[in-house]
């Protein structure tokens, strides 16, 4: 199986910690030259980059199209793009502010549009490209308290399938990975221990996933081996949503 990405440049948004950091490690192990984007936590991004030979860092808020343009001017072009940056602002619908809604849509959905749009012209010229969007099983099934996040992640599925259909003839694939529960800063801040135990109880594999298990699926979809897969949503959740 061809997993070789040598000679390819890869961008991982929000790659300074959690799942994105695991993706950056995996893509680098496959030979890609990796650019790790981060927004605010420079220290964490620097320590991840320090472990990865050849990795470079690029600060940008990918929810802002002007900063995405600067990111591409400074570090682009890319053959592989992983739209991983994400935030939560969980609230029940009646307590959710318009700002909670807008911030999540901006980071978890619009950012993928800005980054994909910036990446595609070069991918079209080279007639090869891999785009992977990190969605969530919440985008497929919804979740109380996460209307904003579920809408953004469902939107990513629509974006993924549309981009796949638009750009297939150009040698570009676009897929999504939908993780179940993985313990990271993101989930630590939003789920109680009790909720986590219940999630594990409902998971056929009876455990949490790891960032590297999500990264393995993302990396496969970025590889030459996945050349006939596009418009797909690969669920990686230990069977939780089966
Ligand atoms: P995390 O909080 O550890 O990492 C998210 C990263 O995104 C952070 O590095 C953060 O700084 C970055 N980020 C946030 N806003 C940004 C912006 N505007 N510009 C650039 N970077 C930004 O969380 P994680 O769990 O590793 O999540 C990674 C992705 O996986 C997210 O899209 C998340 O929704 C998705 N996901 C996570 C889980 C889980 O259980 N952890 C489940 C399903 C989906």
GROMACS .gro file of C-alpha atoms and ligand atoms in nm:
model
  286
    1UNK     CA    1   0.000   0.000   0.000
    2UNK     CA    2   0.141   0.338  -0.105
    3UNK     CA    3   0.146   0.572   0.194
    4UNK     CA    4   0.442   0.774   0.071
    5UNK     CA    5   0.400   1.152   0.081
    6UNK     CA    6   0.759   1.250   0.017
    7UNK     CA    7   0.784   1.560  -0.199
    8UNK     CA    8   0.437   1.672  -0.083
    9UNK     CA    9   0.371   1.979   0.130
   10UNK     CA   10   0.096   1.951   0.389
   11UNK     CA   11  -0.093   2.208   0.596
   12UNK     CA   12  -0.266   2.106   0.919
   13UNK     CA   13  -0.487   2.379   1.065
   14UNK     CA   14  -0.499   2.387   1.444
   15UNK     CA   15  -0.209   2.141   1.440
   16UNK     CA   16  -0.046   2.263   1.760
   17UNK     CA   17  -0.222   2.017   1.989
   18UNK     CA   18  -0.473   1.733   2.011
   19UNK     CA   19  -0.585   1.555   1.696
   20UNK     CA   20  -0.414   1.808   1.465
   21UNK     CA   21  -0.077   1.747   1.629
   22UNK     CA   22  -0.121   1.371   1.583
   23UNK     CA   23  -0.209   1.430   1.215
   24UNK     CA   24   0.101   1.646   1.168
   25UNK     CA   25   0.319   1.369   1.318
   26UNK     CA   26   0.160   1.103   1.097
   27UNK     CA   27   0.191   1.303   0.772
   28UNK     CA   28   0.555   1.381   0.851
   29UNK     CA   29   0.622   1.012   0.918
   30UNK     CA   30   0.486   0.945   0.566
   31UNK     CA   31   0.743   1.187   0.424
   32UNK     CA   32   0.541   1.510   0.387
   33UNK     CA   33   0.687   1.850   0.464
   34UNK     CA   34   0.441   1.970   0.725
   35UNK     CA   35   0.328   2.323   0.809
   36UNK     CA   36   0.153   2.343   1.143
   37UNK     CA   37  -0.095   2.625   1.173
   38UNK     CA   38  -0.194   2.750   1.517
   39UNK     CA   39  -0.395   3.046   1.637
   40UNK     CA   40  -0.302   3.130   1.996
   41UNK     CA   41  -0.107   2.861   2.181
   42UNK     CA   42   0.243   2.915   2.041
   43UNK     CA   43   0.415   2.718   2.316
   44UNK     CA   44   0.223   2.398   2.245
   45UNK     CA   45   0.268   2.437   1.866
   46UNK     CA   46   0.643   2.494   1.912
   47UNK     CA   47   0.682   2.180   2.120
   48UNK     CA   48   0.492   1.972   1.859
   49UNK     CA   49   0.698   2.120   1.573
   50UNK     CA   50   1.021   2.055   1.762
   51UNK     CA   51   0.951   1.679   1.754
   52UNK     CA   52   0.880   1.670   1.379
   53UNK     CA   53   1.176   1.690   1.143
   54UNK     CA   54   1.130   1.967   0.885
   55UNK     CA   55   0.802   2.094   1.032
   56UNK     CA   56   0.740   2.469   1.032
   57UNK     CA   57   0.488   2.683   1.214
   58UNK     CA   58   0.249   2.942   1.078
   59UNK     CA   59   0.030   3.148   1.308
   60UNK     CA   60  -0.312   3.243   1.165
   61UNK     CA   61  -0.674   3.257   1.268
   62UNK     CA   62  -0.812   3.047   0.984
   63UNK     CA   63  -1.160   3.187   1.041
   64UNK     CA   64  -1.033   3.514   0.894
   65UNK     CA   65  -0.989   3.508   0.514
   66UNK     CA   66  -0.724   3.784   0.527
   67UNK     CA   67  -0.511   3.576   0.767
   68UNK     CA   68  -0.559   3.268   0.549
   69UNK     CA   69  -0.430   3.469   0.251
   70UNK     CA   70  -0.123   3.567   0.459
   71UNK     CA   71  -0.071   3.205   0.565
   72UNK     CA   72  -0.066   3.094   0.199
   73UNK     CA   73   0.159   3.384   0.100
   74UNK     CA   74   0.403   3.287   0.377
   75UNK     CA   75   0.395   2.906   0.357
   76UNK     CA   76   0.193   2.786   0.057
   77UNK     CA   77   0.130   2.621  -0.177
   78UNK     CA   78   0.016   2.286  -0.036
   79UNK     CA   79  -0.057   1.948  -0.190
   80UNK     CA   80  -0.236   1.824   0.121
   81UNK     CA   81  -0.470   2.024   0.344
   82UNK     CA   82  -0.625   1.901   0.667
   83UNK     CA   83  -0.896   2.133   0.796
   84UNK     CA   84  -0.878   2.039   1.162
   85UNK     CA   85  -0.911   2.366   1.359
   86UNK     CA   86  -1.221   2.363   1.574
   87UNK     CA   87  -1.380   2.513   1.882
   88UNK     CA   88  -1.684   2.447   2.099
   89UNK     CA   89  -1.929   2.695   2.255
   90UNK     CA   90  -2.181   2.449   2.396
   91UNK     CA   91  -2.516   2.581   2.523
   92UNK     CA   92  -2.874   2.467   2.502
   93UNK     CA   93  -3.044   2.636   2.210
   94UNK     CA   94  -3.248   2.879   2.420
   95UNK     CA   95  -2.934   2.998   2.597
   96UNK     CA   96  -2.712   3.006   2.289
   97UNK     CA   97  -2.617   3.359   2.190
   98UNK     CA   98  -2.581   3.472   1.831
   99UNK     CA   99  -2.213   3.514   1.910
  100UNK     CA  100  -2.178   3.151   2.028
  101UNK     CA  101  -2.338   3.050   1.699
  102UNK     CA  102  -2.127   3.279   1.479
  103UNK     CA  103  -1.794   3.195   1.642
  104UNK     CA  104  -1.841   2.821   1.599
  105UNK     CA  105  -1.964   2.851   1.240
  106UNK     CA  106  -1.672   3.080   1.159
  107UNK     CA  107  -1.404   2.847   1.296
  108UNK     CA  108  -1.552   2.503   1.239
  109UNK     CA  109  -1.704   2.562   0.895
  110UNK     CA  110  -1.608   2.890   0.724
  111UNK     CA  111  -1.237   2.835   0.796
  112UNK     CA  112  -1.245   2.515   0.589
  113UNK     CA  113  -1.401   2.710   0.302
  114UNK     CA  114  -1.133   2.984   0.318
  115UNK     CA  115  -0.844   2.737   0.340
  116UNK     CA  116  -0.978   2.503   0.072
  117UNK     CA  117  -1.041   2.793  -0.167
  118UNK     CA  118  -0.687   2.918  -0.114
  119UNK     CA  119  -0.535   2.570  -0.162
  120UNK     CA  120  -0.720   2.453  -0.470
  121UNK     CA  121  -0.564   2.667  -0.750
  122UNK     CA  122  -0.220   2.510  -0.703
  123UNK     CA  123  -0.367   2.162  -0.660
  124UNK     CA  124  -0.550   2.212  -0.993
  125UNK     CA  125  -0.226   2.317  -1.163
  126UNK     CA  126  -0.043   2.010  -1.037
  127UNK     CA  127  -0.348   1.787  -1.097
  128UNK     CA  128  -0.306   1.630  -0.755
  129UNK     CA  129  -0.445   1.727  -0.419
  130UNK     CA  130  -0.580   1.585  -0.096
  131UNK     CA  131  -0.824   1.770   0.128
  132UNK     CA  132  -0.947   1.616   0.452
  133UNK     CA  133  -1.201   1.791   0.672
  134UNK     CA  134  -1.227   1.690   1.037
  135UNK     CA  135  -1.599   1.677   1.111
  136UNK     CA  136  -1.764   1.487   1.399
  137UNK     CA  137  -2.027   1.220   1.457
  138UNK     CA  138  -2.220   1.512   1.613
  139UNK     CA  139  -2.246   1.657   1.261
  140UNK     CA  140  -2.415   1.335   1.148
  141UNK     CA  141  -2.652   1.277   1.439
  142UNK     CA  142  -2.682   1.610   1.626
  143UNK     CA  143  -2.640   1.653   2.001
  144UNK     CA  144  -2.827   1.851   2.267
  145UNK     CA  145  -2.628   2.160   2.363
  146UNK     CA  146  -2.433   2.159   2.040
  147UNK     CA  147  -2.666   2.306   1.776
  148UNK     CA  148  -2.391   2.541   1.657
  149UNK     CA  149  -2.120   2.273   1.650
  150UNK     CA  150  -2.348   2.011   1.489
  151UNK     CA  151  -2.458   2.260   1.222
  152UNK     CA  152  -2.097   2.353   1.145
  153UNK     CA  153  -1.984   1.990   1.132
  154UNK     CA  154  -2.284   1.890   0.916
  155UNK     CA  155  -2.194   2.185   0.692
  156UNK     CA  156  -1.846   2.041   0.655
  157UNK     CA  157  -1.999   1.721   0.520
  158UNK     CA  158  -2.183   1.921   0.251
  159UNK     CA  159  -1.868   2.116   0.172
  160UNK     CA  160  -1.668   1.793   0.147
  161UNK     CA  161  -1.908   1.625  -0.095
  162UNK     CA  162  -1.949   1.937  -0.311
  163UNK     CA  163  -1.573   1.995  -0.340
  164UNK     CA  164  -1.527   1.625  -0.422
  165UNK     CA  165  -1.780   1.656  -0.705
  166UNK     CA  166  -1.636   1.983  -0.837
  167UNK     CA  167  -1.272   1.885  -0.837
  168UNK     CA  168  -1.257   1.512  -0.901
  169UNK     CA  169  -1.166   1.565  -1.265
  170UNK     CA  170  -0.864   1.767  -1.152
  171UNK     CA  171  -0.709   1.483  -0.953
  172UNK     CA  172  -0.814   1.634  -0.621
  173UNK     CA  173  -0.990   1.426  -0.358
  174UNK     CA  174  -1.187   1.572  -0.069
  175UNK     CA  175  -1.299   1.356   0.222
  176UNK     CA  176  -1.403   1.395   0.583
  177UNK     CA  177  -1.320   1.206   0.901
  178UNK     CA  178  -1.585   1.199   1.172
  179UNK     CA  179  -1.430   1.118   1.510
  180UNK     CA  180  -1.627   0.996   1.806
  181UNK     CA  181  -1.498   1.085   2.148
  182UNK     CA  182  -1.125   1.151   2.198
  183UNK     CA  183  -0.988   1.311   2.513
  184UNK     CA  184  -0.824   1.646   2.423
  185UNK     CA  185  -0.837   1.999   2.561
  186UNK     CA  186  -1.151   2.051   2.355
  187UNK     CA  187  -1.348   1.770   2.516
  188UNK     CA  188  -1.193   1.812   2.863
  189UNK     CA  189  -1.340   2.159   2.875
  190UNK     CA  190  -1.690   2.056   2.775
  191UNK     CA  191  -1.775   1.707   2.902
  192UNK     CA  192  -1.812   1.595   3.263
  193UNK     CA  193  -1.653   1.268   3.381
  194UNK     CA  194  -2.005   1.126   3.412
  195UNK     CA  195  -2.089   1.207   3.049
  196UNK     CA  196  -1.761   1.054   2.938
  197UNK     CA  197  -1.831   0.731   3.128
  198UNK     CA  198  -2.172   0.710   2.963
  199UNK     CA  199  -2.020   0.763   2.617
  200UNK     CA  200  -1.771   0.484   2.679
  201UNK     CA  201  -2.052   0.256   2.799
  202UNK     CA  202  -2.238   0.317   2.471
  203UNK     CA  203  -1.926   0.256   2.260
  204UNK     CA  204  -1.899  -0.105   2.134
  205UNK     CA  205  -1.519  -0.098   2.180
  206UNK     CA  206  -1.582   0.021   2.542
  207UNK     CA  207  -1.311   0.285   2.545
  208UNK     CA  208  -1.222   0.634   2.430
  209UNK     CA  209  -1.040   0.680   2.103
  210UNK     CA  210  -0.694   0.832   2.080
  211UNK     CA  211  -0.577   1.125   1.871
  212UNK     CA  212  -0.342   0.894   1.683
  213UNK     CA  213  -0.632   0.662   1.587
  214UNK     CA  214  -0.808   0.960   1.428
  215UNK     CA  215  -0.482   1.075   1.268
  216UNK     CA  216  -0.430   0.732   1.109
  217UNK     CA  217  -0.763   0.764   0.924
  218UNK     CA  218  -0.686   1.121   0.815
  219UNK     CA  219  -0.338   1.022   0.697
  220UNK     CA  220  -0.471   0.728   0.497
  221UNK     CA  221  -0.714   0.959   0.313
  222UNK     CA  222  -0.419   1.194   0.238
  223UNK     CA  223  -0.209   0.911   0.097
  224UNK     CA  224  -0.170   0.790  -0.262
  225UNK     CA  225  -0.335   0.466  -0.146
  226UNK     CA  226  -0.668   0.649  -0.108
  227UNK     CA  227  -0.666   0.768  -0.470
  228UNK     CA  228  -1.014   0.632  -0.555
  229UNK     CA  229  -1.188   0.761  -0.243
  230UNK     CA  230  -1.356   1.101  -0.258
  231UNK     CA  231  -1.668   1.258  -0.109
  232UNK     CA  232  -1.652   1.003   0.172
  233UNK     CA  233  -1.713   1.053   0.544
  234UNK     CA  234  -1.507   0.803   0.741
  235UNK     CA  235  -1.648   0.755   1.089
  236UNK     CA  236  -1.384   0.669   1.351
  237UNK     CA  237  -1.578   0.627   1.674
  238UNK     CA  238  -1.527   0.278   1.815
  239UNK     CA  239  -1.874   0.190   1.683
  240UNK     CA  240  -2.062   0.452   1.890
  241UNK     CA  241  -2.280   0.563   1.601
  242UNK     CA  242  -2.312   0.220   1.436
  243LIG     P1  243  -0.805   2.084   2.048
  243LIG     O1  244  -0.875   2.194   2.119
  243LIG     O2  245  -0.703   2.003   2.119
  243LIG     O3  246  -0.744   2.136   1.911
  243LIG     C1  247  -0.811   2.226   1.828
  243LIG     C2  248  -0.706   2.313   1.765
  243LIG     O4  249  -0.767   2.409   1.678
  243LIG     C3  250  -0.629   2.392   1.869
  243LIG     O5  251  -0.492   2.383   1.839
  243LIG     C4  252  -0.679   2.535   1.848
  243LIG     O6  253  -0.583   2.632   1.882
  243LIG     C5  254  -0.705   2.533   1.699
  243LIG     N1  255  -0.790   2.642   1.657
  243LIG     C6  256  -0.908   2.679   1.709
  243LIG     N2  257  -0.953   2.788   1.644
  243LIG     C7  258  -0.863   2.819   1.549
  243LIG     C8  259  -0.854   2.919   1.451
  243LIG     N3  260  -0.950   3.012   1.436
  243LIG     N4  261  -0.745   2.922   1.370
  243LIG     C9  262  -0.647   2.830   1.384
  243LIG     N5  263  -0.650   2.732   1.475
  243LIG    C10  264  -0.756   2.727   1.557
  243LIG     O7  265  -0.922   1.989   1.995
  243LIG     P2  266  -0.920   1.848   1.919
  243LIG     O8  267  -1.007   1.759   2.000
  243LIG     O9  268  -0.784   1.805   1.883
  243LIG    O10  269  -1.005   1.887   1.788
  243LIG    C11  270  -0.952   1.885   1.658
  243LIG    C12  271  -1.069   1.870   1.561
  243LIG    O11  272  -1.133   1.745   1.583
  243LIG    C13  273  -1.175   1.978   1.579
  243LIG    O12  274  -1.223   2.018   1.452
  243LIG    C14  275  -1.285   1.904   1.655
  243LIG    O13  276  -1.412   1.960   1.634
  243LIG    C15  277  -1.272   1.766   1.596
  243LIG     N6  278  -1.330   1.660   1.679
  243LIG    C16  279  -1.278   1.632   1.800
  243LIG    C17  280  -1.336   1.531   1.876
  243LIG    C18  281  -1.283   1.493   2.011
  243LIG    O14  282  -1.345   1.408   2.076
  243LIG     N7  283  -1.172   1.547   2.057
  243LIG    C19  284  -1.447   1.461   1.828
  243LIG    C20  285  -1.497   1.495   1.703
  243LIG    C21  286  -1.438   1.594   1.628
   0.00000   0.00000   0.00000
